[in-house]
Each structure stands twice: as structure tokens, then as C-alpha cells.
Amino acid sequence: MNQNGPLLARYAESLFWMARYMERLENLARLIDVTQTFESPGFETEAWDALIRIHADEADFAKKYGTPDPETVKHYYLLARDNPNSIYGSIEGARTNARTLRPLISTEMWKHLNVFHRDLALVQEDELSGDSLSRLCSRIKEGVQTHTGITEGTLFRDQGWHFYEIGRLIERADQTTRLLDIKFHRLAPRGQEEKRQEERTQWGGILRAVAGYHAFRRVAPVDFGPSDVCSFLLADASFPRSVLLCVSQAEWHLTQLRTSYNLRGTLTALEQIEEVRAALRDFRSEELVHEGLHDFLDRLQRDLIALAADIGTAFFRDWRPNAEPVAPPTQTQTEPAAAEAEAPSSS
Amino acid sequence: MAEIPQDLFRDCDPGPYICELQPGRPGDNGAAQTVRDRICAIGLDGLRARATAAENDLMSLGVTFTVYSEATAIDRILPFDCIPRIITAAEWRKLETGVQQRVAAINCFLSDIYHERRIIRDGIVPADLILGNPNYRPEMEGFPVRFGTYVHICGIDIIRDQEGEFRVLEDNARTPSGVSYVIENRHLMRRAFPDLLAGMSLMPVDDYGRRLREALTEIAPESVLDPQVVLLSPGIYNSAYFEHVFLAREMGVPLVEGADLTVENDRVFMRTTAGLRAVHSIYRRLGDDFLDPTVFRPDSMLGVPGLIQAWRKGNVALANAVGTGVADDKAVYAYMPRIIKYYLDQEPILANVQTHICREAEGLAYTLDHLHELVTKPVGESGGYGITIGPRASKTELDDARAALIANPSNWISQPMIGLSVGPTLTDEGIRPRHLDLRPFAVTGRSTWVLPGGLSRVALKSGSLIVNSSQGGGSKDTWVLAEDSRR
């Protein structure tokens, strides 16, 4: 048995991106869910506008819809076919990559993704409002979790699996920074005491959105403050969505690729992970939470982008610089072979 | 209280046609009657429920082909009919040897036309039919291929006429599709209709991947001990992409696209995470034109620059070889009985459908005189386009066909109307006869192996003779009965 067989660079790239798209899907559902809980009467638009700003989609959104309101923002992130950052765009991206990976991934993974894609492609406008929205978000999260579980249980653990996991972990780390960021785009025009109370509610909301509320309660001091929540979400070594845990696991996968598969070119990426870790070590101060958290999160996001680029340069794109993970069809071949499959039989 | 099953075949009268599920055919060991009885026991509602579930299953699994419209790609399943078609052991012996004979003759023919051209010198096939053929590749002249095999994968379209005779309708010697459905249909039957298959002794279909890999390994350059085989696909936007995935998986080889391969020093490599890896044998599912932009279409981005040169240097094998399209040309087809006789000194085991070649004065005159009773086909089209079925055509359609024939006679052949055999098929009205064809698949490396059975395509519309998928055809599981175990 040849377990150390070659892996096409394109497959590695597609696995990385398929995992990222799926993870992005789940996190977008979390973001939408928490945004809805942050809506307060009279300030709904501000709440939804935050979603646009943390995705840096302002220009694209303005071009397509003009001034944001809750309905158009929800449409943009849940249904829009021309928004690659939407729920639809993400599942489409995941499935397109999965199609190129069909020789590699398990039938169960493919079947679930294919059915999930069909389910999400049929989401209707009326599912975006009222209590339907939260149910839809749960459905999306559970769909991705099913995918993750099927993958854990069925994907062959060769080097392709490591690329899948690295993609998933980088995306998850990135999305955790975005979720925290949403807090800072939120207007809280209240008095001091009211504000403190509402802030606590909001931190609770964020923790619940990442399924971390109860775990946080177990480890946090009784009288916890914002910096405790932030260090839990960013730097707790045991919380599955913390940036620290994600990059540490990514580091392990990179090391495996280096030692078990003799892949060169992991060094820059490993150094980049050290950068992230160093930044997280520095993160402790109360002041940062109030003054500089947004900038800090920004820097983390840039570091994670750099990490992905290092991996891409080392393993995916050295041979096709700047290639998109899945390019649109630049040329559809009318291959005679394909037509022959449908040759007539009339006599 | 046991209910007596209704006879669901009561209204399934094949009329003047041969029925492929008729009990008592030579070599039928009772299987046809057993299938009929079991279908009746399942009942119409049961059949429908299971057929729907099975088709949903195909959709979920993505066992699909892709249809393109202006902006979108739609995945469609090949509609699946749950009533199998039976080929008896005796019938299969004839089909198998007939296909092997035909593939052997095709390979002799290709070898000859790219080398000595004896067949032209001896006046068997006219020179311009070969040398003027758009699929003729001068690049192949004088180039040797291992074992003289040009066509490694061949799909031969066969129909059965009203006398029960198998006749070849078309040879597909380039990159024939459909074998994945043969195997998937059987898996689907085993999941959805285990009671129909219980105790049946059938020839297995799941050996295809192994045989194909074996052939591709055999044809690799002799100096390579452990050849790397790959399947080269145009990618996910190709309508046969599912099949490419299927075959790569069954063979256990990488499915590559053009951009995954590169040629250095006339050797082919694939780009992996660990750098370049040598490739020695390529099952390519790209047409000749798209293989190498430095030799063929310069605008094609699907192929690999330098691939043909690497091949000509003997560093990599291609299946099928370049330039095999000459052999499956509809005009060359008319000469196949003579080609078989010429190279093998044998009578064809499988007959052709009688074919009039309109490029010849005699053929044109006959066709024009009998247009209303003939099927006229353009030589250069596929997919059922441009066909006129004389007996069913309107006056205007016949006039149009006549004008097209006169304008460019060499683009046309004509054939008599054949009464294709039928198979009982589940329709909205119940079980009814529908016309069928059969595409067996032959794999040739050192020798030729034929997958038992083949793709049975069925015209789902009443009375229709068009079985191709782009025009609403479906498929059936094709059972080849094993040789009688009592012998």
C-alpha cells in the first residue's frame, strides 16, 4: 500500500479551500445569528451594517444596493448569488471545490455536501425574517457540523487531510476575530450603568454565538470583564474556536507535512504562526480591550492572511501564480467525446 | 391472505419488434420469466416508489451529466429505468467475439493507414475518404504504438433488428462515454431492487477499472518499471465529468487537468505538493484538437504544451492514440465489413446496418429516390442532430433533406429504417415497450477484453427511436446471464 503517494497541488489547494468555505459558512451563520440578537429598536440598520464593514464589503454593497437596511443586508449575505461572501456563495464555492475533489473525498462527504448545497440553494426570502432566521442559521450550522463530522469519520488521512484541516483552522481563527470585531461596530447610546448591563448581555451573546458560553463560565472569574471574554476567545488553549488553539493545531499539521511527507516550504508558514502566537502572548491588558482591540484584531487578520499566502505560495501557486482556487470556465470545450455519449440510435 | 399479483405486462405488446425480456429465447435459463414474475409481485406502486427513490439517490450522489444553457450548468441524471434488459449467455458470446473482431480490424486499419496504406493501394477504401478526413492526423504517420493498439477504449453501438439480428450502428473509437452508468446502474439495482436480483447468476461488471488500469499500464513505455497512470479530463465543466471521476477512482489514479501537467525535456510531469512527478500513461478524455496547443488548436487551454512531442519521443503513452477518429467516421463505417474481411480474412460476426454512401453516385441516386423510406444522417454530426427519418418526416422536411443532400452529398449517408428491439419500460401509463440500443465497451492493451453487457439506452418516449440522453433517453441495467452452471 502506497500511503505516501503524490498529491496534486491542485487537490491540496481545493481541499484547503473547500474546508475554508465550509467553515466560513458556519461562521457566517453565527455572525448573522448574533447580529439579529444585537438588533435594538431604532438601531437595526446599524447592527446589520456592522456585518458589511467587518467583511469590508462596503463598496460592493453600495454599488449593488445603495444604502443598507436590514432586509437588503440579509439578502446580500444569505441569498445573493453574486456575493462570494454570502451563504450561497460559500456553499457554491465549497461544492465546486468538492467536485474537483471527487476522486479523493469520500462518497459520504460528497453526498452530504451535494444535498446540503441543494437545500441552501432553495432558501426563500421569507426565511430571512422573524424567528425563521434563527432556525435557518441553526440549520446551516448543523449542516456544516455534519460535514465536519462526516469528514472526521471518513476522509482518508493522507497529506490531503492535513491541507483540509489547515484550511479549516485558518478560516476558523479568522472568523473568531471577525465575530469579536462585530462588537465594536455596535452603537450603544445609553447611560453608563445601562451600558454596562447591555455590554454584559452582548458579551454573553457573542459567547453563545460561538457555543462557548458554558465553557467560559467554567473557567472565568465570577466577576468577569470584557478582557476575560476576549482572552478566552482569542487565547484560551482549550477553546475550539480560539485563535491560539486554531493556529497551534495548524502548526501541528504543517509539521506533519514536513516530517511525514517530506514537504519543504513549510518554514515560512511556521514562522508566521510564531508571529501570531507572540501577538496573542502580548494580549492581556484591559486598556487594549477598550482602546485598541479593533486594531489588534485587524492585525491578527492580516497575520492570518499572510499565513494562508505562505502556504499557497509554498504548495499551491508556485506553478500558477495568482490563480484563483477555482477559475470560472474560460473555455468550455465542446468535446466530441462528450457528444458521443449522446450519440443517436435512430435507424 | 396473499393477493394474486396483477399481470403488469398485459399491455406491453412488443408488436412487430423483438422484446429483450421475452422468456424462452435461446440461452435464457428462465431468468426473463423470473424477472417478469418478480416485477409483478412488487406491483406498479412499489415500482414507482422505488424508481423515484433510486433517481433521488442518483441526484444526491451526483451521478449526473451536465447540460449547458446560456449562463448556467444544470446537472441532470440519466433517467434510470428499473426493468432490466437481459442478454443470454449465447447472445453474449456472439456480441463479445463480434466486438473483439471489430476492434481488431479497426486497429489493423489505423495501423495501415498511418503506415503502408495497403488498403488504399488495393482499392478497398477510397484514398480521399481517409486522407481528406478531418480526423486524419498526419502527425501519426509512421509512428509506432505498442501492440499496434490505437483504440484502447472502444464503444460500439449495437441494435437488434426485427429479425433478431444484432447490427452495428456506429463505432466510437475516440473517447466513448457511458461506461460509468453501466456500473452505477448495477450498484443502484443492488440497493433498490435486491429482490429482483436475488439468486440471479449474472456476469459481473465491476472489473472494468482493473482492466482499464491494466491496459494503461501495459501500453506505458517499456523502460518504465512502475508506470504512473493518470486520467486527463477537461475539468468539472465537461458534461462527462462524472465519468472521469468515476474511472479515475476505479483505477486508483490521479484525475488531472491540463494545467496539472507540464512537459520538460520531452517528459511529462504532474505538479504535486512535493514538486514534479513523472507521468507515463495517460487516459485522455480530451479530443485530439485540445491535447496540445503547440500542435493542434493554439487557443486551447485544456491541453498540455509539448505533450505530443513527449509522446512521439516514446516517453508517455496516450489512450486512445491520436487520429483514431478516422475509424469511427460514419462514411468509413460503411466499409467496415470489407475492412474486416481485408485484414482478418473473416466474415463480420456482427453485421452492419445497410448503408448508402451519398458521396458515391449510386448511393446518392438511391438515397434521393428512396428518401421517404430511409434515415439520412450527416457524416460529421453526433448527438442525433441533423437526422431525417424518412417515413416520419413531413413533405417540407423531406424537401429540406433533399436540398441538403444535393448541396453537399459527401456529408451524407443513408440507412434503411430499422425496427429496433424493445424492452418493457416503466412509463406513466404502466409498463410499455420502448426501443433500445446497446453500447458494449472494449478495453485493449495487449489483448481485448469486453465488459459483459454494456450501456443499454432506452427511448423513453412512445414510438421514439432516439435513445441519446440529450434528447430524453434513459438507461437500463444490462444483465448478461452467466453460462449455465449445470454444464
XYZ file of N, CA and C in Angstrom, chain B residues 288-450:
489
model
N -8.625 15.126 -29.756
C -7.302 15.370 -30.347
C -6.962 16.857 -30.390
N -7.916 17.650 -30.875
C -7.696 19.079 -31.101
C -7.226 19.836 -29.866
N -7.579 19.286 -28.692
C -7.349 20.039 -27.454
C -6.134 19.548 -26.687
N -5.471 18.512 -27.212
C -4.410 17.873 -26.438
C -3.180 18.749 -26.241
N -2.797 19.455 -27.299
C -1.515 20.163 -27.255
C -1.607 21.415 -28.115
N -1.647 22.587 -27.477
C -1.815 23.826 -28.250
C -0.639 24.114 -29.182
N 0.516 23.485 -28.949
C 1.641 23.756 -29.844
C 1.515 22.974 -31.150
N 0.626 21.980 -31.153
C 0.474 21.158 -32.355
C -0.902 21.343 -32.979
N -1.916 21.355 -32.148
C -3.281 21.469 -32.659
C -3.806 22.873 -32.407
N -4.973 22.988 -31.806
C -5.559 24.325 -31.645
C -4.755 25.198 -30.683
N -4.165 26.267 -31.174
C -3.333 27.102 -30.300
C -4.144 27.826 -29.232
N -5.442 27.958 -29.445
C -6.261 28.698 -28.481
C -6.725 27.824 -27.324
N -6.470 26.524 -27.392
C -6.988 25.645 -26.356
C -6.146 25.718 -25.093
N -6.820 25.921 -23.967
C -6.101 25.949 -22.697
C -6.289 24.653 -21.930
N -6.948 23.695 -22.541
C -7.273 22.470 -21.812
C -6.135 21.461 -21.842
N -5.271 21.601 -22.836
C -4.256 20.578 -23.029
C -2.929 20.908 -22.379
N -1.878 20.281 -22.892
C -0.557 20.392 -22.309
C 0.448 20.722 -23.419
N 1.058 21.902 -23.384
C 2.037 22.234 -24.417
C 3.201 21.241 -24.397
N 3.514 20.697 -25.553
C 4.645 19.777 -25.637
C 4.274 18.315 -25.457
N 2.997 18.049 -25.170
C 2.576 16.662 -24.899
C 2.817 15.745 -26.113
N 2.464 16.243 -27.291
C 2.593 15.397 -28.480
C 4.056 15.053 -28.763
N 4.924 16.034 -28.565
C 6.347 15.780 -28.764
C 6.845 14.714 -27.772
N 6.422 14.826 -26.514
C 6.806 13.833 -25.499
C 6.307 12.446 -25.893
N 5.122 12.426 -26.460
C 4.530 11.158 -26.889
C 5.310 10.578 -28.073
N 5.617 11.454 -29.015
C 6.350 10.982 -30.192
C 7.748 10.482 -29.817
N 8.290 11.031 -28.745
C 9.602 10.562 -28.281
C 9.481 9.217 -27.559
N 8.256 8.778 -27.345
C 8.058 7.490 -26.677
C 8.156 7.567 -25.162
N 8.036 8.770 -24.604
C 8.170 8.903 -23.151
C 6.850 8.793 -22.396
N 5.764 8.808 -23.137
C 4.459 8.712 -22.487
C 3.496 8.043 -23.461
N 2.529 7.293 -22.927
C 1.534 6.655 -23.788
C 0.220 7.416 -23.690
N -0.504 7.482 -24.802
C -1.819 8.121 -24.809
C -2.871 7.098 -25.197
N -3.955 7.081 -24.462
C -5.086 6.227 -24.816
C -6.333 7.106 -24.871
N -7.058 7.056 -25.957
C -6.699 6.421 -27.202
C -5.601 7.205 -27.912
N -4.963 6.546 -28.881
C -3.945 7.229 -29.668
C -4.575 8.405 -30.408
N -3.725 9.269 -30.922
C -4.200 10.408 -31.709
C -4.639 9.906 -33.085
N -5.673 10.507 -33.614
C -6.047 10.220 -35.000
C -6.929 9.009 -35.197
N -7.550 8.525 -34.122
C -8.397 7.338 -34.260
C -9.776 7.672 -34.830
N -10.093 8.974 -34.897
C -11.405 9.395 -35.380
C -11.682 8.974 -36.817
N -10.628 8.700 -37.581
C -10.833 8.241 -38.953
C -11.647 6.947 -38.961
N -11.403 6.122 -37.947
C -12.044 4.805 -37.943
C -13.518 4.851 -37.550
N -13.933 5.881 -36.816
C -15.348 5.888 -36.429
C -16.168 6.844 -37.276
N -15.556 7.314 -38.340
C -16.261 8.171 -39.280
C -17.455 7.408 -39.868
N -18.577 8.113 -40.008
C -19.782 7.419 -40.479
C -19.633 6.924 -41.917
N -18.776 7.589 -42.706
C -18.582 7.121 -44.077
C -17.673 5.894 -44.117
N -16.632 5.917 -43.268
C -15.734 4.761 -43.203
C -16.501 3.539 -42.681
N -17.431 3.798 -41.802
C -18.273 2.735 -41.231
C -18.861 1.847 -42.313
N -19.275 2.472 -43.400
C -19.905 1.710 -44.481
C -18.955 0.655 -45.044
N -17.666 0.906 -44.923
C -16.676 -0.028 -45.469
C -16.242 -1.085 -44.456
N -16.753 -1.005 -43.228
C -16.253 -1.903 -42.176
C -16.325 -3.395 -42.528
N -17.429 -3.880 -43.117
C -17.432 -5.310 -43.455
C -16.263 -5.668 -44.384
N -15.977 -4.792 -45.336
C -14.861 -5.045 -46.248
C -13.519 -4.908 -45.532
N -13.454 -3.973 -44.560
C -12.214 -3.787 -43.793
C -11.920 -5.030 -42.955
N -12.954 -5.598 -42.345
C -12.787 -6.819 -41.539
C -12.288 -7.965 -42.419
N -12.930 -8.114 -43.556
C -12.562 -9.178 -44.491
C -11.112 -8.989 -44.956
N -10.753 -7.744 -45.241
C -9.435 -7.449 -45.806
C -8.305 -7.784 -44.832
N -8.432 -7.360 -43.590
C -7.331 -7.558 -42.642
C -7.370 -8.909 -41.950
N -8.547 -9.382 -41.634
C -8.635 -10.590 -40.811
C -9.004 -11.825 -41.621
N -9.412 -11.608 -42.852
C -9.895 -12.693 -43.705
C -11.021 -13.468 -43.001
N -11.932 -12.698 -42.418
C -13.076 -13.312 -41.735
C -14.343 -12.594 -42.180
N -15.460 -13.309 -42.077
C -16.753 -12.639 -42.273
C -17.076 -11.881 -40.987
N -17.730 -10.716 -41.083
C -18.087 -9.999 -39.856
C -19.038 -10.832 -38.998
N -18.728 -10.926 -37.711
C -19.619 -11.647 -36.793
C -20.855 -10.797 -36.522
N -20.642 -9.493 -36.415
C -21.759 -8.561 -36.241
C -21.946 -7.782 -37.541
N -23.123 -7.846 -38.077
C -23.384 -7.176 -39.358
C -23.480 -5.670 -39.170
N -23.246 -4.951 -40.239
C -23.539 -3.522 -40.285
C -25.016 -3.328 -40.577
N -25.506 -2.112 -40.304
C -26.771 -1.718 -40.902
C -26.429 -1.345 -42.352
N -27.262 -1.794 -43.287
C -27.009 -1.485 -44.694
C -26.883 0.035 -44.873
N -25.818 0.459 -45.515
C -25.537 1.891 -45.568
C -25.246 2.353 -46.988
N -25.911 3.421 -47.408
C -25.666 4.017 -48.719
C -24.798 5.238 -48.549
N -23.720 5.268 -49.331
C -22.764 6.358 -49.211
C -23.085 7.389 -50.279
N -23.534 8.538 -49.872
C -24.018 9.518 -50.838
C -22.898 10.190 -51.626
N -21.671 10.058 -51.146
C -20.551 10.585 -51.923
C -20.363 9.763 -53.203
N -20.896 8.548 -53.199
C -20.849 7.729 -54.413
C -22.145 7.938 -55.192
N -22.022 8.072 -56.518
C -23.161 8.420 -57.370
C -24.333 7.466 -57.149
N -23.992 6.193 -57.051
C -25.014 5.162 -56.883
C -25.778 5.329 -55.567
N -25.012 5.579 -54.524
C -25.604 5.751 -53.196
C -26.483 6.985 -53.144
N -26.026 8.048 -53.801
C -26.789 9.295 -53.808
C -28.103 9.104 -54.562
N -28.001 8.482 -55.736
C -29.193 8.273 -56.558
C -30.224 7.448 -55.789
N -29.730 6.371 -55.151
C -30.656 5.503 -54.421
C -31.306 6.266 -53.271
N -30.487 7.035 -52.569
C -30.998 7.783 -51.419
C -32.058 8.792 -51.855
N -31.769 9.520 -52.949
C -32.723 10.527 -53.407
C -34.038 9.871 -53.840
N -33.932 8.704 -54.450
C -35.136 8.010 -54.905
C -35.974 7.442 -53.751
N -35.298 7.105 -52.647
C -35.994 6.426 -51.554
C -36.000 7.223 -50.267
N -35.872 8.534 -50.408
C -35.744 9.404 -49.246
C -36.826 9.154 -48.189
N -38.044 8.904 -48.664
C -39.175 8.755 -47.740
C -39.121 7.466 -46.929
N -38.276 6.530 -47.349
C -38.204 5.299 -46.549
C -36.839 5.098 -45.867
N -35.958 6.087 -46.006
C -34.612 5.962 -45.448
C -34.388 6.932 -44.289
N -33.406 6.580 -43.478
C -32.933 7.516 -42.461
C -31.678 8.155 -43.013
N -31.669 9.464 -43.154
C -30.464 10.129 -43.655
C -29.750 10.808 -42.497
N -28.409 10.647 -42.509
C -27.608 11.172 -41.392
C -26.433 11.955 -41.937
N -26.152 13.104 -41.346
C -24.929 13.807 -41.724
C -23.714 13.048 -41.181
N -22.636 13.025 -41.913
C -21.469 12.245 -41.534
C -20.750 12.887 -40.347
N -20.752 14.196 -40.314
C -19.910 14.871 -39.329
C -20.609 15.292 -38.046
N -21.843 14.856 -37.824
C -22.549 15.309 -36.616
C -22.662 14.169 -35.627
N -22.877 14.536 -34.360
C -23.214 13.497 -33.398
C -24.336 14.029 -32.526
N -24.856 13.167 -31.679
C -25.907 13.602 -30.777
C -27.296 13.597 -31.393
N -27.427 12.971 -32.540
C -28.768 12.843 -33.123
C -29.209 14.073 -33.898
N -28.259 14.997 -34.126
C -28.636 16.210 -34.824
C -28.572 16.013 -36.344
N -29.470 16.664 -37.036
C -29.425 16.660 -38.494
C -29.994 15.412 -39.140
N -30.563 14.537 -38.318
C -31.091 13.287 -38.857
C -32.506 13.484 -39.403
N -32.779 12.894 -40.552
C -34.149 12.887 -41.058
C -34.627 11.441 -41.141
N -35.734 11.185 -40.478
C -36.303 9.843 -40.530
C -37.404 9.843 -41.594
N -37.071 9.327 -42.761
C -37.944 9.412 -43.927
C -39.404 9.094 -43.686
N -39.698 7.906 -43.176
C -41.101 7.509 -43.031
C -41.892 8.411 -42.079
N -41.200 9.165 -41.238
C -41.905 10.001 -40.264
C -41.775 11.488 -40.578
N -41.112 11.792 -41.681
C -40.847 13.200 -41.984
C -41.997 13.804 -42.789
N -42.200 15.117 -42.597
C -43.205 15.823 -43.390
C -42.636 16.116 -44.778
N -43.509 16.586 -45.668
C -43.054 16.892 -47.031
C -41.945 17.955 -46.987
N -42.161 18.983 -46.178
C -41.152 20.051 -46.073
C -39.818 19.497 -45.581
N -39.882 18.634 -44.561
C -38.639 18.077 -44.013
C -37.905 17.265 -45.075
N -38.671 16.519 -45.855
C -38.049 15.722 -46.915
C -37.419 16.626 -47.975
N -38.130 17.717 -48.302
C -37.575 18.655 -49.285
C -36.275 19.275 -48.783
N -36.270 19.626 -47.494
C -35.058 20.196 -46.906
C -33.908 19.205 -46.969
N -34.213 17.944 -46.621
C -33.186 16.907 -46.632
C -32.636 16.731 -48.047
N -33.535 16.754 -49.020
C -33.140 16.588 -50.410
C -32.175 17.712 -50.826
N -32.542 18.935 -50.445
C -31.699 20.076 -50.804
C -30.320 19.950 -50.170
N -30.289 19.540 -48.891
C -29.013 19.395 -48.187
C -28.146 18.314 -48.824
N -28.800 17.234 -49.246
C -28.086 16.136 -49.896
C -27.447 16.580 -51.200
N -28.215 17.307 -51.988
C -27.718 17.727 -53.294
C -26.610 18.769 -53.122
N -26.777 19.626 -52.128
C -25.785 20.674 -51.907
C -24.422 20.095 -51.516
N -24.434 19.049 -50.724
C -23.154 18.503 -50.236
C -23.278 17.001 -50.025
N -23.300 16.227 -51.106
C -23.574 14.782 -50.989
C -22.604 14.048 -50.082
N -21.341 14.462 -50.068
C -20.369 13.666 -49.315
C -20.545 13.825 -47.802
N -21.408 14.738 -47.379
C -21.677 14.862 -45.947
C -22.758 13.885 -45.472
N -23.263 13.036 -46.386
C -24.437 12.242 -46.004
C -24.274 10.748 -46.250
N -24.903 9.988 -45.350
C -25.138 8.572 -45.617
C -26.622 8.323 -45.389
N -27.105 7.211 -45.876
C -28.487 6.866 -45.553
C -28.576 5.389 -45.240
N -29.549 5.074 -44.422
C -29.738 3.685 -43.998
C -31.222 3.370 -44.002
N -31.562 2.083 -44.209
C -32.981 1.737 -44.129
C -33.474 1.930 -42.700
N -34.746 2.108 -42.574
C -35.380 2.227 -41.259
C -35.311 0.860 -40.592
N -34.747 0.815 -39.399
C -34.630 -0.467 -38.703
C -35.613 -0.480 -37.541
N -36.281 -1.584 -37.376
C -37.183 -1.714 -36.231
C -36.399 -2.170 -35.021
N -35.896 -1.212 -34.252
C -35.106 -1.539 -33.066
C -35.910 -2.409 -32.103
N -35.200 -3.295 -31.430
C -35.867 -4.118 -30.423
C -36.362 -3.233 -29.285
N -37.265 -3.800 -28.490
C -37.837 -3.033 -27.379
C -37.609 -3.754 -26.053
N -37.693 -3.006 -24.979
C -37.657 -3.590 -23.643
C -38.831 -3.054 -22.853
N -39.470 -3.880 -22.023
C -40.543 -3.380 -21.162
C -39.975 -2.290 -20.245
N -40.656 -1.172 -20.198
C -40.143 0.009 -19.518
C -41.250 0.635 -18.683
N -40.895 1.111 -17.504
C -41.892 1.736 -16.635
C -42.204 3.143 -17.139
N -43.467 3.374 -17.515
C -43.868 4.689 -18.006
C -45.051 5.189 -17.185
N -45.511 6.386 -17.507
C -46.659 6.946 -16.783
C -47.906 6.088 -16.965
N -47.993 5.392 -18.104
C -49.192 4.578 -18.369
C -49.084 3.172 -17.793
N -47.910 2.835 -17.274
C -47.680 1.466 -16.836
C -46.482 0.925 -17.586
N -46.339 -0.394 -17.620
C -45.180 -0.962 -18.310
C -45.479 -1.069 -19.803
N -44.645 -0.439 -20.612
C -44.857 -0.383 -22.050
C -43.538 -0.664 -22.771
N -43.632 -1.128 -24.029
C -42.397 -1.387 -24.777
C -41.744 -0.074 -25.224
N -40.423 -0.006 -25.095
C -39.674 1.157 -25.570
C -38.419 0.663 -26.294
N -38.041 1.391 -27.343
C -36.895 0.966 -28.144
C -35.574 1.130 -27.386
N -34.643 0.243 -27.725
C -33.365 0.156 -27.006
C -32.181 0.076 -27.956
N -31.026 0.489 -27.474
C -29.800 0.056 -28.148
C -28.822 -0.454 -27.096
N -27.623 -0.743 -27.490
C -26.632 -1.307 -26.569
C -25.256 -0.794 -26.975
N -24.498 -0.296 -25.990
C -23.116 0.097 -26.282
C -22.165 -0.713 -25.400
N -21.634 -1.829 -25.924
C -20.618 -2.548 -25.158
C -19.291 -1.788 -25.206
N -18.484 -1.965 -24.159
C -17.189 -1.287 -24.073
C -16.054 -2.300 -24.105
N -15.104 -2.058 -24.991
C -13.967 -2.957 -25.128
C -12.700 -2.236 -24.693
N -11.869 -2.932 -23.913
C -10.593 -2.368 -23.452
C -9.466 -3.189 -24.060
N -8.545 -2.504 -24.732
C -7.487 -3.214 -25.433
C -6.119 -2.685 -25.045
N -5.285 -3.572 -24.523
C -3.872 -3.262 -24.334
C -3.151 -4.246 -25.230
N -2.649 -5.290 -24.592
C -2.048 -6.397 -25.341
C -3.152 -7.208 -26.029
N -4.287 -7.368 -25.345
C -5.421 -8.090 -25.936
C -6.709 -7.335 -25.621
N -7.829 -7.825 -26.143
C -9.090 -7.096 -25.968
C -10.014 -7.804 -24.994
N -10.501 -7.038 -24.033
C -11.481 -7.537 -23.070
C -12.760 -6.705 -23.225
N -13.907 -7.385 -23.189
C -15.168 -6.663 -23.341
C -15.958 -6.755 -22.040
